[in-house]
């Protein structure tokens, strides 16, 4: 991992910046990776919402976006940014998305916003993953954040039992009193008690369990760049 510090627009930085302001800072900084004339891959979440808002300022210079969720699609369209079906766009040069955790190799836990499956699809069709996050997301080992896993509902108990055999505890994510239903019509398990020391091996193993749609470890689709919002500015990590 190599690092550098970027100036952060003309904003005077202090330790008083809120997490929301740090998200806005990295959302703005990600514009430097947007290639004029191209279609941009856009992730999901509160940090990406800041990026989408910033992207609106250059919407005349891009063709549009491929989106990773219904929520991001709605936000993009509301700001006048065209949204393309991923099937109609063979390749994207850049995908900008947040993360719940990122390690020193650019491997991530994602899916806090339940959009992990479409996020992994759009990341896979992109040449470069630019992760935008506040400094609290940088970790040594993935796993403190409950790992999201999208599952076919009929497999939930079986997958929960498979995690229990690893000494981890998985439970179905609820919305109100009912299981949350993803954009793909599936359920999410949140898994605690993991220390993911080999993200590639972990992702490969869990991805092939019957009923698992997507595991929220992004090691095969890891970030090449992370723009980290810190009290002293935007720190650029490259992997
Ligand atoms: C959504 C995601 C998000 O990128 C992740 O949860 C980070 O979100 P936020 O920027 O709101 O902290 O993976 O599925």
XYZ file of C-alpha atoms and ligand atoms in Angstrom:
253
model
C 0.000 0.000 0.000
C 1.313 3.444 -0.859
C -0.174 6.657 0.470
C -0.279 10.337 -0.365
C -2.200 13.310 0.917
C -4.424 15.418 -1.250
C -5.501 18.941 -0.584
C -9.235 18.982 0.045
C -10.689 21.637 -2.204
C -10.389 24.931 -0.374
C -11.916 23.558 2.785
C -9.961 24.340 5.917
C -9.616 21.038 7.692
C -9.700 20.497 11.394
C -10.464 17.720 13.815
C -13.979 19.114 13.945
C -15.056 17.669 10.619
C -18.072 15.451 11.038
C -18.287 12.016 9.450
C -20.791 13.502 7.008
C -18.314 16.218 5.992
C -15.561 13.613 5.535
C -17.896 11.674 3.237
C -18.575 14.834 1.213
C -14.845 15.448 0.960
C -14.054 12.018 -0.492
C -17.150 12.124 -2.706
C -15.854 15.336 -4.228
C -12.273 13.999 -4.487
C -13.481 10.980 -6.478
C -14.424 13.272 -9.369
C -10.760 13.279 -10.414
C -11.177 9.617 -11.458
C -14.200 10.315 -13.673
C -13.200 10.097 -17.314
C -15.028 12.669 -19.479
C -17.110 11.118 -22.246
C -17.484 7.796 -20.442
C -20.096 5.901 -18.428
C -19.255 5.688 -14.716
C -19.920 2.758 -12.366
C -21.712 4.036 -9.280
C -22.033 2.232 -5.946
C -24.468 2.616 -3.081
C -24.572 4.205 0.364
C -24.301 7.494 2.198
C -20.740 8.180 0.977
C -21.658 7.400 -2.617
C -24.642 9.721 -2.282
C -22.120 12.534 -1.774
C -20.273 11.368 -4.884
C -23.496 11.323 -6.907
C -24.289 14.857 -5.749
C -20.794 15.978 -6.789
C -21.083 14.102 -10.099
C -24.117 16.199 -10.985
C -21.739 19.161 -11.361
C -20.106 17.425 -14.337
C -23.083 15.577 -15.768
C -22.661 17.398 -19.087
C -19.224 15.781 -19.462
C -20.201 12.129 -18.957
C -22.522 9.834 -20.870
C -24.126 8.498 -17.704
C -23.806 5.769 -15.090
C -24.308 2.083 -14.421
C -25.876 1.887 -10.989
C -25.611 -0.759 -8.273
C -28.997 -0.252 -6.608
C -32.490 1.081 -6.999
C -31.640 3.814 -4.465
C -28.614 5.053 -6.437
C -30.541 4.837 -9.703
C -33.275 7.038 -8.288
C -30.744 9.580 -7.020
C -28.853 9.661 -10.323
C -32.020 10.107 -12.370
C -33.331 12.817 -10.028
C -30.125 14.764 -10.722
C -30.474 14.314 -14.484
C -27.734 11.679 -14.901
C -28.759 8.944 -17.391
C -28.593 5.371 -16.059
C -27.619 2.466 -18.333
C -28.385 -1.235 -17.956
C -25.144 -3.042 -17.103
C -25.867 -5.540 -19.917
C -25.581 -2.724 -22.436
C -22.165 -1.581 -21.229
C -19.401 -4.152 -21.758
C -16.724 -2.279 -19.821
C -16.394 0.587 -17.394
C -13.086 2.289 -16.721
C -13.978 3.235 -13.161
C -16.331 2.172 -10.393
C -16.751 4.427 -7.339
C -18.204 2.918 -4.189
C -17.965 2.995 -0.409
C -17.091 0.190 1.984
C -17.894 -0.953 5.485
C -14.274 -2.003 6.026
C -11.141 -1.873 3.877
C -7.792 -3.457 4.679
C -4.229 -2.617 3.674
C -4.516 -4.687 0.484
C -7.724 -3.042 -0.761
C -9.924 -5.984 0.234
C -13.269 -4.873 1.616
C -16.391 -5.818 3.480
C -19.410 -4.363 1.711
C -23.156 -4.747 1.862
C -24.125 -2.637 4.840
C -26.701 -1.120 2.501
C -27.764 -4.576 1.209
C -26.592 -3.765 -2.336
C -23.586 -6.111 -2.381
C -24.668 -8.326 -5.289
C -25.153 -5.547 -7.805
C -22.089 -3.784 -6.394
C -19.958 -6.851 -7.092
C -21.390 -7.140 -10.608
C -20.614 -3.521 -11.497
C -17.188 -3.744 -9.840
C -16.439 -6.847 -11.942
C -17.159 -4.996 -15.180
C -14.897 -2.100 -14.178
C -11.166 -1.713 -14.767
C -10.595 0.240 -11.560
C -12.406 0.254 -8.194
C -12.079 3.580 -6.368
C -13.216 3.154 -2.775
C -14.368 6.271 -0.918
C -14.555 6.051 2.848
C -13.966 7.913 6.062
C -10.935 6.902 8.090
C -12.942 4.745 10.502
C -13.331 2.141 7.733
C -9.613 1.286 7.463
C -8.831 -1.915 9.395
C -5.964 -4.328 9.798
C -8.109 -7.467 9.505
C -11.609 -7.661 8.027
C -14.406 -8.979 10.216
C -15.273 -6.585 13.030
C -18.117 -5.202 10.899
C -20.884 -7.831 10.626
C -20.343 -9.499 7.259
C -23.367 -9.212 4.935
C -24.198 -12.303 2.880
C -27.077 -12.264 0.386
C -28.879 -15.613 0.391
C -31.809 -17.344 -1.262
C -34.372 -17.336 1.581
C -34.876 -21.138 1.583
C -31.144 -21.601 2.307
C -30.929 -19.201 5.272
C -30.900 -21.797 8.064
C -28.439 -24.019 6.233
C -26.025 -21.125 5.657
C -26.450 -19.987 9.282
C -25.454 -23.521 10.346
C -22.395 -23.456 8.055
C -21.224 -20.202 9.664
C -21.833 -21.715 13.120
C -19.381 -24.498 12.189
C -16.809 -21.740 11.639
C -17.544 -20.398 15.140
C -19.453 -17.406 13.721
C -22.972 -16.218 14.377
C -25.246 -15.316 11.446
C -28.691 -13.836 11.668
C -31.268 -12.718 9.142
C -31.333 -8.925 8.695
C -34.726 -7.497 9.542
C -36.633 -4.471 8.344
C -39.139 -3.831 11.057
C -40.242 -7.283 12.143
C -39.797 -8.946 8.726
C -36.686 -10.082 6.840
C -35.280 -7.294 4.705
C -35.810 -8.047 1.010
C -33.014 -6.924 -1.327
C -33.372 -5.324 -4.772
C -32.966 -8.898 -6.060
C -35.784 -10.319 -3.930
C -33.411 -12.171 -1.558
C -32.474 -11.972 2.134
C -29.338 -10.776 3.939
C -27.502 -12.590 6.727
C -25.224 -10.499 8.961
C -22.356 -12.548 10.349
C -20.390 -11.718 13.497
C -17.445 -13.444 15.146
C -15.247 -13.632 12.058
C -11.608 -12.706 11.573
C -11.016 -12.846 7.840
C -7.259 -13.274 7.594
C -7.309 -14.665 4.029
C -10.051 -12.714 2.195
C -9.491 -14.427 -1.179
C -9.810 -17.923 0.279
C -12.779 -16.906 2.404
C -14.630 -15.317 -0.524
C -13.923 -18.345 -2.733
C -15.165 -20.773 -0.086
C -18.361 -19.036 1.006
C -19.324 -18.080 -2.562
C -19.772 -21.737 -3.451
C -22.041 -22.667 -0.523
C -25.467 -23.627 -1.918
C -27.929 -20.767 -1.537
C -25.319 -18.032 -1.175
C -25.927 -15.373 -3.822
C -23.076 -13.063 -2.842
C -20.697 -12.832 0.096
C -19.817 -9.290 1.144
C -16.052 -9.890 1.036
C -14.640 -8.080 -1.995
C -11.218 -9.641 -2.501
C -11.485 -10.720 -6.138
C -13.030 -7.297 -6.857
C -10.787 -5.393 -4.489
C -10.114 -1.647 -4.648
C -7.111 -0.343 -6.549
C -7.466 3.085 -4.926
C -8.977 4.230 -1.637
C -9.733 7.885 -0.944
C -9.818 8.040 2.819
C -11.329 11.047 4.570
C -9.141 12.008 7.512
C -8.939 14.997 9.825
C -5.992 16.264 7.791
C -7.487 15.809 4.348
C -8.058 13.128 1.777
C -5.455 10.411 2.008
C -4.978 8.386 -1.192
C -4.104 4.728 -0.722
C -3.101 2.688 -3.751
C -2.945 -1.086 -3.787
C -23.868 -0.791 0.425
C -22.428 -0.731 0.696
C -21.853 0.579 1.118
O -20.873 0.961 0.226
C -21.285 0.448 2.506
O -22.296 -0.069 3.362
C -20.792 1.801 3.030
O -21.890 2.648 3.189
P -21.744 4.108 3.760
O -21.040 4.904 2.739
O -23.180 4.538 3.974
O -20.978 4.027 5.047
O -21.689 -1.679 0.588
O -24.304 -2.106 0.186
